[in-house]
């Protein structure tokens, strides 16, 4: 399927590994120049950048903490300077700090809300200013099925992802008239490093929940994100799409 993405430019946050890496490579395979924005810049980011270039697209790695509101505008400027444009932002950077609420520290609450929700706000805001001028844009925010259903031990995480969903629907309403779509992808459990932090009994229970009998690979999520960024998805906005093998039906 022709995606119509050739020559576009994207920011993917948290793209040094896991789902963000798969999204960056999926976009690059469609001819999109990709800026990897991650709090850590190391040999993993360099290898993602090399893989982007192997696919024939340009790559940029930028070390930035998405919680920093002031950095977001600067990052967007650097990306538009390097690539000459910015069409797509995928807010994927995310963390967990799990605990039941009665034992959850203020620091655990704040860290998760800061990265997952404020981080997405920062980059949605900074990128939409550029997209409004161009009258074209695609914003995809990576939430979780736990932002829809809640999860034992993840009140902070579920609140951040639920907030992200509500923010995205509001932004979709604000940006529609500028030909900018805003959508949310809500994965179930995905085979990444983040999953390694989940206790084994929870992982087994989650696998039992999936009707397809397996967890997602990062590429299962990336394929949908690439589609939502494409011209093919031009009439889809304000939507929340699960990629969970039926984990939450
Ligand atoms: N893995 C899962 O099972 C799963 C399920 C549902 C949703 N998600 C969501 O998908 C996204 C990616 O998850 P993953 O499993 O690939 O995670 P991961 O931990 O493998 O990768 C997250 C990336 O985000 C970066 N990051 C963390 N804090 C940052 C910050 N403050 N600023 C910039 N970058 C930062 C990390 O350095 C890392 O490269 C997250 O938003 C997560 O909540 C994951």
PDB file of C-alpha atoms and ligand atoms in Angstrom, residues 14 16-20 37-40 64-67 92-95 115 142-144 157 161 187-190 192-195, ligand 1:
ATOM      1  CA  UNK A  14      11.865   7.659  23.255  1.00  0.00           C
ATOM      2  CA  UNK A  16      16.373   4.773  21.255  1.00  0.00           C
ATOM      3  CA  UNK A  17      14.834   1.331  21.878  1.00  0.00           C
ATOM      4  CA  UNK A  18      11.621  -0.662  22.065  1.00  0.00           C
ATOM      5  CA  UNK A  19       8.444   0.580  20.434  1.00  0.00           C
ATOM      6  CA  UNK A  20       9.915   3.998  19.581  1.00  0.00           C
ATOM      7  CA  UNK A  37      14.563  12.398  20.742  1.00  0.00           C
ATOM      8  CA  UNK A  38      15.508  10.519  23.890  1.00  0.00           C
ATOM      9  CA  UNK A  39      16.780  11.360  27.351  1.00  0.00           C
ATOM     10  CA  UNK A  40      19.655   8.932  26.713  1.00  0.00           C
ATOM     11  CA  UNK A  64      16.429  15.755  25.430  1.00  0.00           C
ATOM     12  CA  UNK A  65      14.272  15.073  28.436  1.00  0.00           C
ATOM     13  CA  UNK A  66      10.663  15.357  27.229  1.00  0.00           C
ATOM     14  CA  UNK A  67       9.585  16.752  30.600  1.00  0.00           C
ATOM     15  CA  UNK A  92       6.220   7.541  22.641  1.00  0.00           C
ATOM     16  CA  UNK A  93       8.615   8.244  25.551  1.00  0.00           C
ATOM     17  CA  UNK A  94       7.161   6.684  28.668  1.00  0.00           C
ATOM     18  CA  UNK A  95       8.036   5.216  32.039  1.00  0.00           C
ATOM     19  CA  UNK A 115       7.177  12.014  31.393  1.00  0.00           C
ATOM     20  CA  UNK A 142       1.320   6.220  22.488  1.00  0.00           C
ATOM     21  CA  UNK A 143      -0.926   5.412  25.444  1.00  0.00           C
ATOM     22  CA  UNK A 144      -1.826   1.959  26.786  1.00  0.00           C
ATOM     23  CA  UNK A 157       0.556   5.170  34.761  1.00  0.00           C
ATOM     24  CA  UNK A 161      -2.292   7.477  29.701  1.00  0.00           C
ATOM     25  CA  UNK A 187      -0.929  -1.117  23.068  1.00  0.00           C
ATOM     26  CA  UNK A 188      -1.463  -4.076  25.347  1.00  0.00           C
ATOM     27  CA  UNK A 189       1.675  -5.783  26.569  1.00  0.00           C
ATOM     28  CA  UNK A 190       4.561  -5.464  24.117  1.00  0.00           C
ATOM     29  CA  UNK A 192      10.269  -4.618  25.196  1.00  0.00           C
ATOM     30  CA  UNK A 193      12.539  -3.798  28.113  1.00  0.00           C
ATOM     31  CA  UNK A 194       9.605  -2.110  29.890  1.00  0.00           C
ATOM     32  CA  UNK A 195       7.874  -5.486  30.101  1.00  0.00           C
TER      33      UNK A 195
HETATM   34  N1  LIG B   1       6.052  -2.321  26.556  1.00  0.00           N
HETATM   35  C1  LIG B   1       4.769  -2.389  26.825  1.00  0.00           C
HETATM   36  O1  LIG B   1       4.259  -3.454  27.232  1.00  0.00           O
HETATM   37  C2  LIG B   1       3.879  -1.192  26.613  1.00  0.00           C
HETATM   38  C3  LIG B   1       2.486  -1.390  26.681  1.00  0.00           C
HETATM   39  C4  LIG B   1       1.639  -0.307  26.487  1.00  0.00           C
HETATM   40  C5  LIG B   1       2.173   0.949  26.253  1.00  0.00           C
HETATM   41  N2  LIG B   1       3.518   1.116  26.200  1.00  0.00           N
HETATM   42  C6  LIG B   1       4.021   2.477  25.957  1.00  0.00           C
HETATM   43  O2  LIG B   1       4.840   2.491  24.807  1.00  0.00           O
HETATM   44  C7  LIG B   1       5.863   3.482  24.958  1.00  0.00           C
HETATM   45  C8  LIG B   1       7.217   2.855  24.699  1.00  0.00           C
HETATM   46  O3  LIG B   1       7.385   1.766  25.590  1.00  0.00           O
HETATM   47  P1  LIG B   1       8.615   0.742  25.496  1.00  0.00           P
HETATM   48  O4  LIG B   1       8.111  -0.537  26.037  1.00  0.00           O
HETATM   49  O5  LIG B   1       9.226   0.804  24.155  1.00  0.00           O
HETATM   50  O6  LIG B   1       9.571   1.411  26.599  1.00  0.00           O
HETATM   51  P2  LIG B   1      11.170   1.353  26.774  1.00  0.00           P
HETATM   52  O7  LIG B   1      11.404   1.530  28.230  1.00  0.00           O
HETATM   53  O8  LIG B   1      11.742   0.172  26.083  1.00  0.00           O
HETATM   54  O9  LIG B   1      11.630   2.670  25.976  1.00  0.00           O
HETATM   55  C9  LIG B   1      11.249   3.945  26.417  1.00  0.00           C
HETATM   56  C10 LIG B   1      12.207   4.964  25.847  1.00  0.00           C
HETATM   57  O10 LIG B   1      11.804   6.262  26.346  1.00  0.00           O
HETATM   58  C11 LIG B   1      12.963   6.944  26.775  1.00  0.00           C
HETATM   59  N3  LIG B   1      12.619   7.913  27.823  1.00  0.00           N
HETATM   60  C12 LIG B   1      12.266   7.657  29.097  1.00  0.00           C
HETATM   61  N4  LIG B   1      12.088   8.804  29.763  1.00  0.00           N
HETATM   62  C13 LIG B   1      12.328   9.813  28.893  1.00  0.00           C
HETATM   63  C14 LIG B   1      12.327  11.236  29.003  1.00  0.00           C
HETATM   64  N5  LIG B   1      12.050  11.845  30.160  1.00  0.00           N
HETATM   65  N6  LIG B   1      12.616  11.968  27.894  1.00  0.00           N
HETATM   66  C15 LIG B   1      12.933  11.356  26.723  1.00  0.00           C
HETATM   67  N7  LIG B   1      12.954  10.014  26.567  1.00  0.00           N
HETATM   68  C16 LIG B   1      12.656   9.251  27.651  1.00  0.00           C
HETATM   69  C17 LIG B   1      13.891   5.860  27.303  1.00  0.00           C
HETATM   70  O11 LIG B   1      15.254   6.290  27.367  1.00  0.00           O
HETATM   71  C18 LIG B   1      13.663   4.752  26.287  1.00  0.00           C
HETATM   72  O12 LIG B   1      14.531   4.869  25.181  1.00  0.00           O
HETATM   73  C19 LIG B   1       5.700   4.048  26.364  1.00  0.00           C
HETATM   74  O13 LIG B   1       4.992   5.260  26.321  1.00  0.00           O
HETATM   75  C20 LIG B   1       4.893   2.989  27.086  1.00  0.00           C
HETATM   76  O14 LIG B   1       4.141   3.525  28.146  1.00  0.00           O
HETATM   77  C21 LIG B   1       4.392   0.075  26.367  1.00  0.00           C
END
